[in-house]
Amino acid sequence: MSDNLRRYRAIRQSIKQLYPKEPTGNLARHLSTLADLISGIVGSKSTHLPQVASKVPDAAKLDSRVKRFTRWVSNNNIDAETCFLPYVR
């Protein structure tokens, strides 16, 4: 298992522990993308989306991952600052 995958799984598991029930639907997708972003930021030691996307263990093309991250960060229904706050500390 690669370091990127190991890191992603640990982050995703930590995020899921914050919820009393297994997240489903949009919430599950949003949390998965959040775990991807955090894992990529930690792995790449950068916040530039192409570099972040290169460290995410995903079968999707690099450009597709960058677009997904861009859409997630631009989504008005998601407060990225609140999502990242626990990990910044």
Coordinates of N, CA and C in Angstrom, one line a residue:
M1 N 0.9 -1.2 0.0 CA 0.0 0.0 0.0 C 0.9 1.2 0.0
S2 N 0.6 2.2 -0.8 CA 1.4 3.4 -1.0 C 1.2 4.3 0.2
D3 N 2.2 5.2 0.4 CA 2.0 6.2 1.5 C 0.8 7.1 1.3
N4 N 0.6 7.5 0.0 CA -0.5 8.4 -0.2 C -1.9 7.7 0.1
L5 N -2.0 6.4 -0.2 CA -3.2 5.7 0.1 C -3.4 5.5 1.7
R6 N -2.3 5.2 2.3 CA -2.3 5.0 3.8 C -2.7 6.3 4.5
R7 N -2.1 7.4 4.0 CA -2.4 8.7 4.6 C -3.9 9.1 4.3
Y8 N -4.4 8.9 3.1 CA -5.8 9.2 2.8 C -6.8 8.4 3.6
R9 N -6.5 7.1 3.8 CA -7.4 6.3 4.6 C -7.4 6.7 6.1
A10 N -6.3 7.1 6.6 CA -6.2 7.5 8.0 C -7.0 8.8 8.2
I11 N -6.9 9.7 7.2 CA -7.6 11.0 7.3 C -9.1 10.8 7.1
R12 N -9.4 10.0 6.2 CA -10.9 9.7 6.0 C -11.5 9.0 7.2
Q13 N -10.8 8.1 7.8 CA -11.3 7.4 9.0 C -11.4 8.4 10.1
S14 N -10.5 9.4 10.3 CA -10.6 10.4 11.3 C -11.8 11.3 11.1
I15 N -12.1 11.6 9.9 CA -13.2 12.5 9.6 C -14.5 11.8 9.9
K16 N -14.6 10.5 9.5 CA -15.8 9.7 9.7 C -16.1 9.5 11.2
Q17 N -15.1 9.5 12.0 CA -15.3 9.4 13.5 C -16.0 10.6 14.1
L18 N -16.1 11.7 13.4 CA -16.8 12.9 13.9 C -18.3 12.8 13.7
Y19 N -18.7 11.8 13.0 CA -20.2 11.6 12.7 C -20.7 10.3 13.5
P20 N -21.8 10.5 14.1 CA -22.4 9.3 14.9 C -22.8 8.1 14.0
K21 N -23.3 8.5 12.7 CA -23.7 7.4 11.8 C -22.8 7.6 10.5
E22 N -22.8 6.5 9.8 CA -22.0 6.5 8.5 C -22.6 7.5 7.6
P23 N -21.8 8.5 7.1 CA -22.3 9.5 6.1 C -22.7 8.9 4.8
T24 N -23.8 9.4 4.3 CA -24.3 8.9 3.0 C -24.6 10.0 2.0
G25 N -24.8 9.7 0.8 CA -25.1 10.7 -0.2 C -24.1 11.8 -0.4
N26 N -24.6 13.0 -0.6 CA -23.8 14.2 -0.8 C -22.7 14.3 0.3
L27 N -23.2 14.2 1.5 CA -22.3 14.3 2.6 C -21.1 13.4 2.5
A28 N -21.3 12.1 2.2 CA -20.2 11.2 2.0 C -19.3 11.6 0.9
R29 N -19.8 12.1 -0.2 CA -19.0 12.6 -1.3 C -18.2 13.8 -0.9
H30 N -18.8 14.7 -0.2 CA -18.1 15.9 0.3 C -17.0 15.6 1.2
L31 N -17.2 14.6 2.1 CA -16.2 14.2 3.1 C -15.1 13.5 2.4
S32 N -15.4 12.7 1.4 CA -14.3 12.0 0.6 C -13.4 13.0 -0.1
T33 N -14.0 14.1 -0.7 CA -13.3 15.1 -1.3 C -12.4 15.9 -0.3
L34 N -13.0 16.2 0.8 CA -12.3 16.8 1.9 C -11.0 16.0 2.3
A35 N -11.2 14.7 2.5 CA -10.1 13.8 2.8 C -9.1 13.8 1.7
D36 N -9.5 13.8 0.5 CA -8.6 13.9 -0.7 C -7.7 15.2 -0.6
L37 N -8.4 16.3 -0.4 CA -7.7 17.6 -0.3 C -6.7 17.6 0.9
I38 N -7.1 17.2 2.0 CA -6.2 17.2 3.2 C -5.0 16.3 2.9
S39 N -5.3 15.1 2.4 CA -4.2 14.2 2.1 C -3.3 14.7 1.1
G40 N -3.8 15.3 0.1 CA -3.0 15.9 -1.0 C -2.1 17.1 -0.5
I41 N -2.7 17.9 0.4 CA -2.0 19.1 0.9 C -0.8 18.6 1.8
V42 N -1.1 17.6 2.6 CA -0.1 17.1 3.5 C 1.0 16.4 2.7
G43 N 0.6 15.6 1.7 CA 1.6 14.9 0.9 C 2.4 15.7 0.0
S44 N 1.8 16.8 -0.6 CA 2.5 17.6 -1.5 C 3.2 18.8 -0.8
K45 N 2.8 19.1 0.5 CA 3.4 20.2 1.2 C 3.1 21.5 0.4
S46 N 2.0 21.6 -0.2 CA 1.6 22.7 -1.0 C 0.1 22.8 -1.0
T47 N -0.4 24.0 -1.4 CA -1.8 24.2 -1.5 C -2.2 24.5 -3.0
H48 N -1.3 24.4 -3.9 CA -1.6 24.5 -5.3 C -2.3 23.3 -5.8
L49 N -3.5 23.4 -6.3 CA -4.3 22.3 -6.6 C -3.7 21.2 -7.5
P50 N -2.9 21.6 -8.6 CA -2.3 20.5 -9.4 C -1.3 19.7 -8.6
Q51 N -0.5 20.3 -7.7 CA 0.4 19.6 -6.9 C -0.3 18.7 -5.8
V52 N -1.4 19.3 -5.3 CA -2.2 18.5 -4.3 C -2.8 17.3 -5.0
A53 N -3.4 17.5 -6.2 CA -4.0 16.4 -6.9 C -3.1 15.3 -7.3
S54 N -1.8 15.7 -7.5 CA -0.8 14.6 -7.9 C -0.5 13.7 -6.7
K55 N -0.9 14.1 -5.5 CA -0.6 13.2 -4.3 C -1.8 12.5 -3.8
V56 N -2.9 12.6 -4.5 CA -4.2 11.9 -4.1 C -4.2 10.5 -4.7
P57 N -4.5 9.5 -3.9 CA -4.6 8.1 -4.5 C -5.9 7.9 -5.2
D58 N -6.0 8.3 -6.4 CA -7.3 8.3 -7.1 C -7.0 7.8 -8.6
A59 N -7.9 7.1 -9.2 CA -7.7 6.6 -10.5 C -8.0 7.6 -11.6
A60 N -8.7 8.7 -11.2 CA -9.1 9.8 -12.1 C -7.8 10.5 -12.6
K61 N -8.0 11.1 -13.8 CA -6.9 11.9 -14.4 C -6.6 13.1 -13.5
L62 N -5.4 13.6 -13.6 CA -5.0 14.7 -12.8 C -5.9 15.9 -13.0
D63 N -6.2 16.2 -14.3 CA -7.0 17.4 -14.6 C -8.4 17.2 -14.0
S64 N -8.9 16.0 -14.0 CA -10.2 15.8 -13.4 C -10.2 16.0 -11.9
R65 N -9.2 15.6 -11.2 CA -9.0 15.8 -9.8 C -8.9 17.3 -9.5
V66 N -8.1 18.1 -10.3 CA -8.0 19.5 -10.1 C -9.4 20.2 -10.3
K67 N -10.1 19.8 -11.3 CA -11.5 20.4 -11.5 C -12.4 20.0 -10.3
R68 N -12.3 18.8 -9.8 CA -13.2 18.4 -8.7 C -12.9 19.3 -7.5
F69 N -11.6 19.5 -7.2 CA -11.2 20.3 -6.1 C -11.6 21.7 -6.2
T70 N -11.4 22.2 -7.4 CA -11.9 23.6 -7.7 C -13.3 23.8 -7.5
R71 N -14.2 22.8 -8.0 CA -15.6 22.9 -7.8 C -15.9 22.8 -6.3
W72 N -15.3 22.0 -5.5 CA -15.5 21.8 -4.1 C -15.2 23.1 -3.3
V73 N -14.1 23.7 -3.6 CA -13.7 24.9 -2.9 C -14.6 26.1 -3.3
S74 N -15.1 26.1 -4.5 CA -16.0 27.1 -5.0 C -17.4 26.9 -4.6
N75 N -17.8 25.8 -4.1 CA -19.2 25.5 -3.8 C -19.6 26.4 -2.6
N76 N -20.7 27.1 -2.8 CA -21.2 28.0 -1.8 C -21.8 27.3 -0.6
N77 N -22.2 26.1 -0.8 CA -22.8 25.3 0.3 C -21.8 24.7 1.2
I78 N -20.5 24.8 0.9 CA -19.4 24.2 1.7 C -18.6 25.4 2.2
D79 N -18.4 25.4 3.5 CA -17.5 26.4 4.1 C -16.2 25.8 4.3
A80 N -15.3 26.0 3.4 CA -14.0 25.3 3.4 C -13.2 25.7 4.6
E81 N -13.3 27.0 5.1 CA -12.6 27.4 6.2 C -12.9 26.6 7.5
T82 N -14.2 26.3 7.6 CA -14.7 25.5 8.8 C -14.2 24.1 8.6
C83 N -14.2 23.6 7.4 CA -13.8 22.2 7.2 C -12.3 22.0 7.5
F84 N -11.5 23.0 7.2 CA -10.1 22.8 7.4 C -9.6 23.2 8.7
L85 N -10.4 24.0 9.5 CA -10.0 24.6 10.7 C -9.4 23.5 11.7
P86 N -10.0 22.4 11.9 CA -9.4 21.4 12.9 C -8.1 20.9 12.4
Y87 N -7.8 20.9 11.1 CA -6.5 20.3 10.6 C -5.4 21.4 10.6
V88 N -5.8 22.6 10.6 CA -4.8 23.7 10.6 C -4.1 23.8 11.9
R89 N -4.8 23.5 13.0 CA -4.2 23.6 14.3 C -3.3 22.4 14.5

